[in-house]
Amino acid sequence: MRSNTTTNIEEDELEYEFARTLDGEAPPPLIPSKRFTLALLVFFAFIVQYSQRVNLPIAIVCMVNRTKSHEYQLSFNSTTATTTIKPLVTALQKRGFLQEKQFNWMELQQQILLGGYWAGYIFTQVPGGWLATTIGAKWVFAGSLFTSSIASFASTMMYTMSNTHFISMFLLRFIVGLAHGVLFPATIALWSLWAVPQERSTLASIGFCGTHLGTSVTMLLGGLFCRHLYSGWMYIFCLTGILGFIWLILWISLTSDSPNSHKTISDHERDYICNLTGSTGKKRSMTLASIPWKNIFTSKPLIALFITHIANLFGLFFFLTNLGKILTEIHRVPTQYTGYILACGFFLTLLTSLSSGIIADYLVRSNVMTLTTARKMFNSLTSFIPVLCMISLCFCDDSNKVLGIITILVFLASSGLGYGSGYVVNFADIVPAYSGVIFGLGNSFASIAGVIGNIIAGMIVTKPVLEQWRKLFIMFGIVYFIGGIVFLFFGSAVPRKWAKFQSVNNEKEKKLNDEEIIPINQTKQIKI
């Protein structure tokens, strides 16, 4: 977007020389490389995180006794080991070493449990970015998934509980959310050190694909467990906990906080990354006073990024925990097919996330468009397509089951574009030195919105009918639209002068009026 004011940026003048590094050598290949290995391990980490994030949303389908009628009032009594009313055909199809164990949780209780994750998630967003900057992202990742894996595995204790299961499950979900809150800010901080701008979308999208694959596989296996095994939810919690411990061994042995501290990286690859990111790899002490808060809250591109970030995650967080309920309660899709549908949807999210990152980097390297244009294009798609999906869902019940399923698949596919080359990656573009902390700040607000969304749903939806869900669809459609419009007008991918790493060369910087564009190769200076 162009403006007559002198403070706006002429993106067309911004030229990147991607072919060579500062020393004139050809860049090291991406495959194989240490940065690619790191991307694969981040990918595995997000498989673990999201399998643990969505294990309850899919498990709750078979944890709750839906055959027993109850009034919509609080009740903390569990059912007996086996349900008294159960279709004979379902019982004959199930196997396993356990007896069936279900709970009588009303809709509000279910929403509280689903929102318990976000209640913990909001508290560690900013600390996660700060810790990744000061002590390094490696141990932030390790501590996070070690804690969440223990809590996920401990959720199997629900099988033996009779009176305290609701409170215990809420506390465990709170701990899982608390542990997971540091991961995204730490990832953004990690890529600001490891990913050069012309590879950032690709590397970030590889890592973030784990979020979608983890969700897809968990939904698929969860559906199978609930369909064919007594107390299938037990197997879901057990599997997602064990997966975390396997990842931990690989992570500790193969990763490093920065290229400078990696023991086996080549000098050429280390210099390539450090030259183009401007990072020295040294851990930095960071206090609240040292963070440029005035610049943060007066930067239009950053405020626009905050708004679209919150708007998108407000909707995505809610639907991640409620798509299973929408399919089973509104569209009347049989429980055994819900896992298949959601697994397919999240696999589409994986494909769009990875492909959008690769396509964005290719378009920028080929000078087809600037990085800012690429970010705006993909972010608009990830914001405005869900608006159309919300409109479609307003008219989809069990009589329009096929349309409802297609709409959900399209919604999930479009959500991946933001991870590959939209709002998620944009933090490392414009505020690289503070990306972890600032992303954590934005994610905190988005997580609060996620909790609010679950609470609102619990108050509005008292019966599983489309008339009540329609109010939520309209609300989320408006929020998505606002987020997309704001970023389209004010978004940017140009690094801010006050948020860049110290330059590796000592070339004297020109004084600018407000904010300054620092080209990636440090060979040109462009004034606003």
Coordinates of C-alpha atoms in Angstrom, one line a residue:
M1 CA 0.0 0.0 0.0
R2 CA 1.4 3.4 -1.0
S3 CA 1.0 6.7 0.9
N4 CA 1.8 10.4 0.3
T5 CA 3.5 10.7 3.7
T6 CA 7.3 10.6 3.9
T7 CA 7.2 8.0 6.6
N8 CA 5.8 5.2 4.4
I9 CA 8.1 2.7 2.8
E10 CA 8.7 2.3 -0.9
E11 CA 8.7 -1.4 -1.2
D12 CA 9.5 -1.4 -4.9
E13 CA 12.9 0.0 -4.2
L14 CA 13.8 -2.8 -1.8
E15 CA 16.1 -5.2 -3.6
Y16 CA 17.5 -8.4 -2.1
E17 CA 20.6 -10.1 -3.5
F18 CA 19.8 -13.7 -2.7
A19 CA 22.3 -15.4 -4.9
R20 CA 25.4 -14.9 -2.8
T21 CA 26.4 -14.2 0.8
L22 CA 28.4 -11.2 1.9
D23 CA 31.8 -12.9 1.3
G24 CA 30.9 -13.7 -2.3
E25 CA 30.5 -17.4 -1.8
A26 CA 27.5 -19.4 -3.0
P27 CA 25.1 -20.2 -0.1
P28 CA 25.4 -23.6 1.4
P29 CA 22.7 -26.0 0.3
L30 CA 19.6 -26.3 2.5
I31 CA 19.5 -30.1 2.2
P32 CA 21.5 -31.4 4.0
S33 CA 22.4 -28.8 6.5
K34 CA 22.2 -28.2 10.3
R35 CA 19.4 -25.6 9.8
F36 CA 17.3 -28.2 7.9
T37 CA 17.9 -30.8 10.7
L38 CA 16.8 -28.2 13.2
A39 CA 13.6 -27.6 11.1
L40 CA 12.9 -31.3 11.2
L41 CA 13.3 -31.5 15.0
V42 CA 11.1 -28.4 15.4
F43 CA 8.6 -30.2 13.2
F44 CA 8.7 -33.2 15.5
A45 CA 8.4 -31.0 18.5
F46 CA 5.2 -29.5 17.2
I47 CA 3.8 -32.9 16.4
V48 CA 4.2 -33.7 20.1
Q49 CA 2.8 -30.3 21.2
Y50 CA -0.3 -30.5 19.1
S51 CA -0.9 -34.1 19.8
Q52 CA -1.0 -33.2 23.5
R53 CA -3.1 -30.1 22.8
V54 CA -5.8 -31.8 20.9
N55 CA -5.8 -35.1 22.8
L56 CA -8.6 -34.0 25.0
P57 CA -10.8 -32.4 22.3
I58 CA -10.9 -35.7 20.5
A59 CA -10.9 -37.9 23.6
I60 CA -13.8 -36.0 25.1
V61 CA -16.0 -37.4 22.4
C62 CA -15.8 -40.8 24.1
M63 CA -15.1 -39.6 27.6
V64 CA -18.6 -38.1 28.0
N65 CA -21.6 -40.4 28.4
R66 CA -24.0 -39.0 25.8
T67 CA -26.6 -41.8 26.3
K68 CA -27.5 -40.6 29.8
S69 CA -29.9 -37.7 29.9
H70 CA -29.1 -34.9 32.3
E71 CA -30.2 -31.4 33.1
Y72 CA -27.9 -28.6 32.3
Q73 CA -26.6 -28.1 35.8
L74 CA -23.3 -28.7 37.5
S75 CA -22.7 -32.3 38.4
F76 CA -19.4 -33.9 39.3
N77 CA -20.5 -37.5 39.7
S78 CA -18.9 -40.1 37.4
T79 CA -20.7 -43.0 35.7
T80 CA -20.1 -46.5 36.7
A81 CA -17.3 -48.5 35.0
T82 CA -19.7 -49.5 32.2
T83 CA -22.6 -47.5 30.9
T84 CA -26.0 -48.9 31.5
I85 CA -27.5 -47.8 28.2
K86 CA -25.3 -48.6 25.2
P87 CA -26.2 -50.0 21.8
L88 CA -25.4 -53.7 21.6
V89 CA -23.7 -53.2 18.2
T90 CA -21.2 -50.7 19.6
A91 CA -20.4 -52.9 22.5
L92 CA -19.7 -55.8 20.2
Q93 CA -17.3 -53.8 18.0
K94 CA -15.1 -52.7 21.0
R95 CA -12.2 -54.5 22.4
G96 CA -9.4 -53.9 24.8
F97 CA -8.0 -54.6 28.2
L98 CA -10.0 -51.9 30.0
Q99 CA -13.6 -51.5 30.9
E100 CA -15.6 -48.6 29.5
K101 CA -15.2 -45.5 31.7
Q102 CA -17.2 -42.3 30.9
F103 CA -18.1 -39.1 32.7
N104 CA -21.3 -37.0 33.0
W105 CA -19.9 -33.6 32.1
M106 CA -22.5 -31.0 30.9
E107 CA -21.7 -28.6 28.1
L108 CA -20.4 -25.8 30.3
Q109 CA -18.1 -28.3 32.1
Q110 CA -16.7 -29.5 28.8
Q111 CA -16.0 -26.0 27.6
I112 CA -14.3 -25.2 30.9
L113 CA -12.1 -28.3 30.5
L114 CA -11.3 -27.4 26.9
G115 CA -10.6 -23.8 27.9
G116 CA -8.4 -25.0 30.7
Y117 CA -5.5 -25.4 28.3
W118 CA -5.7 -21.8 27.2
A119 CA -6.0 -20.6 30.8
G120 CA -2.5 -22.0 31.4
Y121 CA -1.2 -21.1 27.9
I122 CA -1.6 -17.3 28.4
F123 CA 0.8 -17.1 31.4
T124 CA 4.0 -18.3 29.7
Q125 CA 3.9 -16.5 26.3
V126 CA 6.0 -13.5 27.2
P127 CA 8.2 -15.4 29.6
G128 CA 8.8 -18.0 26.9
G129 CA 10.2 -15.4 24.5
W130 CA 12.3 -13.8 27.3
L131 CA 13.7 -17.2 28.3
A132 CA 14.5 -18.1 24.7
T133 CA 16.4 -14.8 24.3
T134 CA 18.3 -15.0 27.6
I135 CA 19.0 -18.8 28.2
G136 CA 18.4 -20.1 24.7
A137 CA 15.6 -21.8 23.0
K138 CA 17.0 -25.3 23.2
W139 CA 16.3 -25.8 26.9
V140 CA 13.0 -23.9 26.8
F141 CA 11.8 -26.5 24.3
A142 CA 13.2 -29.3 26.4
G143 CA 11.6 -28.1 29.6
S144 CA 8.3 -27.4 28.0
L145 CA 7.6 -30.8 26.4
F146 CA 9.1 -32.7 29.3
T147 CA 6.6 -31.1 31.6
S148 CA 3.6 -31.5 29.2
S149 CA 4.5 -35.1 28.5
I150 CA 4.3 -35.9 32.2
A151 CA 1.0 -34.1 32.6
S152 CA -0.5 -35.8 29.5
F153 CA 0.6 -39.2 30.7
A154 CA -0.8 -38.4 34.1
S155 CA -4.3 -37.8 32.6
T156 CA -4.7 -41.6 32.4
M157 CA -5.3 -41.4 36.2
M158 CA -8.9 -40.3 35.4
Y159 CA -9.7 -43.9 34.8
T160 CA -9.3 -44.7 38.5
M161 CA -11.0 -41.6 39.9
S162 CA -14.6 -41.4 41.0
N163 CA -15.2 -38.0 42.5
T164 CA -12.4 -35.6 41.7
H165 CA -12.0 -36.3 38.0
F166 CA -13.3 -32.9 36.8
I167 CA -10.9 -30.8 39.0
S168 CA -8.0 -33.1 38.3
M169 CA -8.5 -33.0 34.6
F170 CA -8.7 -29.2 34.6
L171 CA -5.5 -28.9 36.6
L172 CA -3.6 -31.2 34.3
R173 CA -4.9 -29.4 31.2
F174 CA -3.8 -26.1 32.8
I175 CA -0.3 -27.5 33.4
V176 CA -0.1 -28.7 29.7
G177 CA -1.1 -25.3 28.5
L178 CA 1.3 -23.6 30.9
A179 CA 4.1 -25.7 29.5
H180 CA 3.2 -25.3 25.9
G181 CA 2.9 -21.5 26.2
V182 CA 6.6 -21.0 25.7
L183 CA 7.0 -23.0 22.5
F184 CA 5.8 -20.6 19.8
P185 CA 7.6 -17.6 21.2
A186 CA 10.8 -19.7 21.6
T187 CA 10.3 -20.9 18.0
I188 CA 10.1 -17.4 16.6
A189 CA 13.2 -16.4 18.6
L190 CA 15.0 -19.5 17.3
W191 CA 14.3 -18.8 13.6
S192 CA 15.4 -15.2 14.0
L193 CA 18.9 -16.7 14.8
W194 CA 18.8 -19.7 12.4
A195 CA 16.8 -18.7 9.4
V196 CA 18.0 -16.1 6.8
P197 CA 15.1 -14.1 5.3
Q198 CA 15.2 -15.8 1.9
E199 CA 14.7 -19.2 3.6
R200 CA 12.6 -18.1 6.6
S201 CA 9.2 -19.0 5.1
T202 CA 10.5 -22.4 4.0
L203 CA 12.2 -23.4 7.3
A204 CA 9.4 -22.0 9.5
S205 CA 6.7 -23.7 7.4
I206 CA 8.6 -27.1 7.7
G207 CA 8.6 -26.7 11.5
F208 CA 5.0 -25.5 11.8
C209 CA 3.8 -28.4 9.6
G210 CA 4.2 -30.4 12.7
T211 CA 1.3 -28.6 14.3
H212 CA -1.0 -29.8 11.6
L213 CA 0.4 -33.3 11.3
G214 CA 0.3 -33.8 15.0
T215 CA -3.3 -32.7 15.0
S216 CA -4.2 -34.8 12.0
V217 CA -2.7 -38.0 13.3
T218 CA -4.1 -37.5 16.8
M219 CA -7.5 -36.9 15.4
L220 CA -7.3 -40.0 13.3
L221 CA -5.9 -42.3 16.0
G222 CA -8.2 -40.8 18.5
G223 CA -11.2 -41.6 16.4
L224 CA -10.0 -45.2 15.9
F225 CA -9.3 -45.6 19.7
C226 CA -12.8 -44.3 20.6
R227 CA -14.4 -46.5 18.0
H228 CA -12.7 -49.8 18.6
L229 CA -11.4 -49.8 22.2
Y230 CA -13.1 -49.6 25.6
S231 CA -12.0 -46.3 27.3
G232 CA -10.2 -45.4 24.1
W233 CA -9.4 -42.0 25.5
M234 CA -6.9 -43.7 27.8
Y235 CA -4.8 -44.8 24.9
I236 CA -4.8 -41.3 23.5
F237 CA -3.3 -39.7 26.6
C238 CA -0.8 -42.5 27.0
L239 CA 0.5 -42.3 23.4
T240 CA 0.9 -38.5 23.3
G241 CA 2.8 -38.6 26.6
I242 CA 5.3 -41.3 25.5
L243 CA 5.8 -39.5 22.1
G244 CA 7.2 -36.5 24.0
F245 CA 9.9 -38.5 25.8
I246 CA 11.1 -39.9 22.5
W247 CA 11.4 -36.5 21.0
L248 CA 13.3 -35.2 24.0
I249 CA 16.2 -37.6 23.5
L250 CA 16.7 -36.5 19.9
W251 CA 16.3 -32.8 20.7
I252 CA 18.9 -32.7 23.5
S253 CA 21.5 -34.6 21.4
L254 CA 21.2 -32.9 18.0
T255 CA 20.3 -29.2 18.5
S256 CA 21.9 -25.9 19.6
D257 CA 20.6 -22.5 20.5
S258 CA 22.4 -20.7 17.7
P259 CA 24.7 -21.4 14.8
N260 CA 27.7 -20.1 16.8
S261 CA 27.2 -22.6 19.6
H262 CA 26.6 -25.6 17.4
K263 CA 29.5 -28.1 17.7
T264 CA 29.3 -29.7 14.2
I265 CA 28.1 -27.0 11.9
S266 CA 30.5 -26.0 9.1
D267 CA 32.1 -22.6 9.1
H268 CA 30.6 -21.8 5.7
E269 CA 27.0 -22.5 6.9
R270 CA 27.7 -20.6 10.2
D271 CA 29.0 -17.5 8.4
Y272 CA 26.2 -17.6 5.9
I273 CA 23.5 -17.6 8.6
C274 CA 25.2 -15.1 10.9
N275 CA 26.0 -12.6 8.1
L276 CA 22.5 -12.4 6.7
T277 CA 20.7 -12.4 10.1
G278 CA 23.2 -10.0 11.7
S279 CA 23.3 -12.2 14.9
T280 CA 26.4 -12.8 16.9
G281 CA 24.7 -15.8 18.6
K282 CA 25.5 -14.5 22.1
K283 CA 22.8 -14.7 24.7
R284 CA 21.5 -11.3 25.6
S285 CA 20.3 -10.1 29.0
M286 CA 16.9 -8.5 28.6
T287 CA 14.9 -6.6 31.2
L288 CA 11.5 -5.1 30.9
A289 CA 13.1 -1.6 30.9
S290 CA 15.4 -2.6 28.0
I291 CA 12.5 -3.5 25.7
P292 CA 11.5 -0.5 23.4
W293 CA 7.9 -0.4 24.5
K294 CA 7.2 3.0 22.9
N295 CA 8.4 1.8 19.5
I296 CA 6.4 -1.4 19.9
F297 CA 3.1 0.3 20.6
T298 CA 3.6 3.1 18.0
S299 CA 4.7 1.0 15.1
K300 CA 1.7 0.7 12.7
P301 CA 2.9 -2.5 11.0
L302 CA 3.4 -4.2 14.4
I303 CA 0.0 -3.0 15.7
A304 CA -1.6 -4.4 12.5
L305 CA 0.3 -7.7 13.0
F306 CA -1.0 -7.8 16.6
I307 CA -4.6 -7.3 15.5
T308 CA -4.5 -10.0 12.7
H309 CA -2.7 -12.4 15.0
I310 CA -5.3 -12.1 17.7
A311 CA -8.2 -12.2 15.3
N312 CA -6.9 -15.4 13.5
L313 CA -6.0 -17.2 16.7
F314 CA -9.2 -16.2 18.4
G315 CA -11.1 -18.2 15.8
L316 CA -8.6 -21.0 15.2
F317 CA -8.1 -21.8 18.9
F318 CA -11.8 -22.1 19.4
F319 CA -12.4 -24.3 16.4
L320 CA -9.4 -26.6 17.2
T321 CA -11.2 -27.6 20.4
N322 CA -14.7 -27.7 19.0
L323 CA -14.7 -29.0 15.5
G324 CA -15.3 -32.5 16.8
K325 CA -18.4 -31.3 18.7
I326 CA -19.6 -29.4 15.6
L327 CA -19.4 -32.5 13.4
T328 CA -21.0 -34.8 15.9
E329 CA -23.7 -32.5 17.4
I330 CA -24.6 -30.2 14.6
H331 CA -23.9 -32.1 11.4
R332 CA -24.7 -35.5 13.1
V333 CA -21.6 -37.2 11.7
P334 CA -21.1 -40.6 13.4
T335 CA -18.3 -40.5 16.0
Q336 CA -16.3 -43.1 14.2
Y337 CA -16.0 -40.9 11.1
T338 CA -15.2 -37.6 12.9
G339 CA -11.5 -38.6 13.4
Y340 CA -11.1 -39.4 9.7
I341 CA -12.6 -36.1 8.6
L342 CA -10.5 -34.0 11.0
A343 CA -7.4 -35.9 10.1
C344 CA -8.0 -35.1 6.5
G345 CA -8.6 -31.5 7.3
F346 CA -5.4 -31.0 9.3
F347 CA -3.4 -32.8 6.6
L348 CA -4.7 -30.2 4.2
T349 CA -3.5 -27.6 6.7
L350 CA -0.1 -29.2 6.6
L351 CA 0.0 -29.0 2.8
T352 CA -1.0 -25.4 2.6
S353 CA 1.4 -24.4 5.4
L354 CA 4.4 -26.0 3.7
S355 CA 3.5 -25.0 0.1
S356 CA 2.7 -21.4 1.0
G357 CA 6.1 -21.0 2.7
I358 CA 8.0 -22.5 -0.3
I359 CA 5.9 -20.5 -2.8
A360 CA 6.4 -17.2 -0.9
D361 CA 10.2 -17.6 -0.8
Y362 CA 10.3 -18.5 -4.5
L363 CA 8.2 -15.5 -5.5
V364 CA 10.5 -13.1 -3.5
R365 CA 13.7 -14.7 -4.7
S366 CA 12.4 -14.4 -8.3
N367 CA 11.6 -10.7 -7.8
V368 CA 7.9 -11.4 -8.7
M369 CA 6.8 -9.6 -5.6
T370 CA 8.3 -8.0 -2.4
L371 CA 8.3 -9.9 0.9
T372 CA 5.6 -7.5 2.2
T373 CA 3.3 -8.2 -0.8
A374 CA 3.8 -11.9 -0.2
R375 CA 2.9 -11.6 3.5
K376 CA -0.2 -9.5 2.7
M377 CA -1.4 -11.9 0.0
F378 CA -1.2 -15.1 2.1
N379 CA -2.4 -13.4 5.2
S380 CA -5.5 -12.1 3.4
L381 CA -6.3 -15.6 2.2
T382 CA -5.9 -17.0 5.7
S383 CA -8.2 -14.3 7.0
F384 CA -10.9 -13.9 4.4
I385 CA -11.5 -17.5 3.4
P386 CA -12.6 -18.3 7.0
V387 CA -15.1 -15.5 6.7
L388 CA -16.8 -17.3 3.8
C389 CA -16.6 -20.5 5.8
M390 CA -18.4 -18.9 8.8
I391 CA -21.2 -17.8 6.4
S392 CA -21.5 -21.3 5.0
L393 CA -21.6 -22.9 8.5
C394 CA -24.5 -20.7 9.4
F395 CA -26.6 -22.8 7.0
C396 CA -25.2 -26.2 7.6
D397 CA -26.9 -28.7 9.9
D398 CA -27.6 -32.4 9.5
S399 CA -29.6 -31.8 6.4
N400 CA -26.6 -30.1 4.7
K401 CA -24.0 -32.5 6.1
V402 CA -21.8 -32.7 3.0
L403 CA -21.6 -28.9 2.7
G404 CA -20.7 -28.6 6.3
I405 CA -17.9 -31.2 6.0
I406 CA -16.5 -29.5 2.9
T407 CA -16.7 -26.1 4.6
I408 CA -14.7 -27.4 7.6
L409 CA -12.1 -28.9 5.3
V410 CA -11.7 -25.6 3.4
F411 CA -11.5 -23.7 6.8
L412 CA -8.7 -25.9 8.0
A413 CA -6.8 -25.7 4.7
S414 CA -6.9 -21.9 4.7
S415 CA -5.7 -21.8 8.3
G416 CA -2.3 -23.2 7.2
L417 CA -1.5 -20.2 5.0
G418 CA -0.9 -18.0 8.0
Y419 CA 1.7 -20.4 9.4
G420 CA 3.6 -20.8 6.2
S421 CA 3.8 -17.2 5.0
G422 CA 1.4 -15.0 7.0
Y423 CA 1.1 -13.5 10.5
V424 CA 3.1 -16.2 12.3
V425 CA 6.3 -15.8 10.3
N426 CA 5.9 -12.0 10.1
F427 CA 7.3 -11.3 13.6
A428 CA 10.7 -12.5 12.7
D429 CA 10.6 -10.3 9.6
I430 CA 9.9 -6.9 11.3
V431 CA 11.2 -7.3 14.9
P432 CA 14.0 -10.0 14.7
A433 CA 15.8 -9.0 17.9
Y434 CA 12.7 -9.0 20.0
S435 CA 10.6 -11.5 18.0
G436 CA 10.2 -14.0 20.8
V437 CA 9.0 -11.6 23.4
I438 CA 6.8 -9.6 21.1
F439 CA 5.2 -12.7 19.6
G440 CA 4.6 -13.9 23.1
L441 CA 2.9 -10.7 23.9
G442 CA 0.6 -11.0 20.9
N443 CA 0.0 -14.7 21.6
S444 CA -1.0 -13.9 25.2
F445 CA -3.8 -11.6 24.0
A446 CA -4.8 -14.3 21.4
S447 CA -4.9 -17.0 24.1
I448 CA -7.0 -14.8 26.4
A449 CA -9.4 -14.4 23.4
G450 CA -9.3 -18.2 23.1
V451 CA -10.4 -18.6 26.7
I452 CA -13.1 -16.0 26.2
G453 CA -14.3 -17.8 23.1
N454 CA -14.8 -21.0 25.1
I455 CA -16.6 -19.2 27.9
I456 CA -18.9 -17.4 25.4
A457 CA -19.7 -20.7 23.7
G458 CA -20.5 -22.3 27.0
M459 CA -23.0 -19.5 27.8
I460 CA -24.6 -19.3 24.4
V461 CA -24.7 -22.9 23.4
T462 CA -27.0 -24.7 26.0
K463 CA -28.3 -27.2 23.5
P464 CA -26.6 -28.8 20.4
V465 CA -28.7 -26.9 17.8
L466 CA -27.6 -24.8 14.8
E467 CA -29.7 -21.8 15.9
Q468 CA -27.4 -21.3 18.9
W469 CA -24.1 -22.1 17.1
R470 CA -25.0 -19.7 14.4
K471 CA -24.5 -16.7 16.7
L472 CA -20.9 -17.9 17.3
F473 CA -20.2 -18.3 13.6
I474 CA -21.3 -14.8 12.9
M475 CA -19.1 -13.4 15.7
F476 CA -16.0 -15.3 14.5
G477 CA -16.7 -14.2 10.9
I478 CA -16.6 -10.5 11.9
V479 CA -13.4 -11.0 13.9
Y480 CA -11.7 -12.7 11.0
F481 CA -12.7 -9.9 8.6
I482 CA -11.4 -7.2 10.8
G483 CA -8.0 -8.9 11.2
G484 CA -7.6 -9.4 7.5
I485 CA -8.5 -5.8 6.5
V486 CA -6.2 -4.2 9.1
F487 CA -3.1 -6.2 8.0
L488 CA -3.9 -5.6 4.3
F489 CA -3.7 -1.8 4.8
F490 CA -0.9 -1.5 7.4
G491 CA 1.1 -4.7 7.4
S492 CA 4.7 -4.9 6.4
A493 CA 7.7 -7.3 6.2
V494 CA 10.4 -4.7 6.5
P495 CA 12.6 -4.9 9.6
R496 CA 12.4 -2.0 12.0
K497 CA 15.6 -0.2 12.8
W498 CA 15.1 -0.5 16.6
A499 CA 14.4 -4.2 16.4
K500 CA 17.3 -5.5 14.2
F501 CA 20.3 -7.5 15.4
Q502 CA 23.6 -5.6 15.6
S503 CA 25.1 -5.5 12.1
V504 CA 28.0 -7.9 11.5
N505 CA 29.9 -5.2 9.5
N506 CA 30.7 -1.8 11.1
E507 CA 29.3 0.2 8.2
K508 CA 28.0 3.5 9.5
E509 CA 24.2 3.6 9.5
K510 CA 22.4 6.6 8.1
K511 CA 20.2 8.5 10.3
L512 CA 16.5 8.2 9.3
N513 CA 13.5 10.3 10.2
D514 CA 11.4 7.5 11.9
E515 CA 12.0 3.9 11.0
E516 CA 14.7 2.5 8.8
I517 CA 14.8 -0.4 6.3
I518 CA 17.9 -2.5 6.7
P519 CA 18.3 -4.7 3.6
I520 CA 19.2 -8.3 4.3
N521 CA 22.6 -8.1 2.6
Q522 CA 23.5 -4.8 4.3
T523 CA 24.7 -3.5 0.9
K524 CA 22.1 -0.8 0.4
Q525 CA 20.4 1.8 2.7
I526 CA 17.0 3.1 1.8
K527 CA 15.4 6.0 3.5
I528 CA 11.7 6.3 4.2

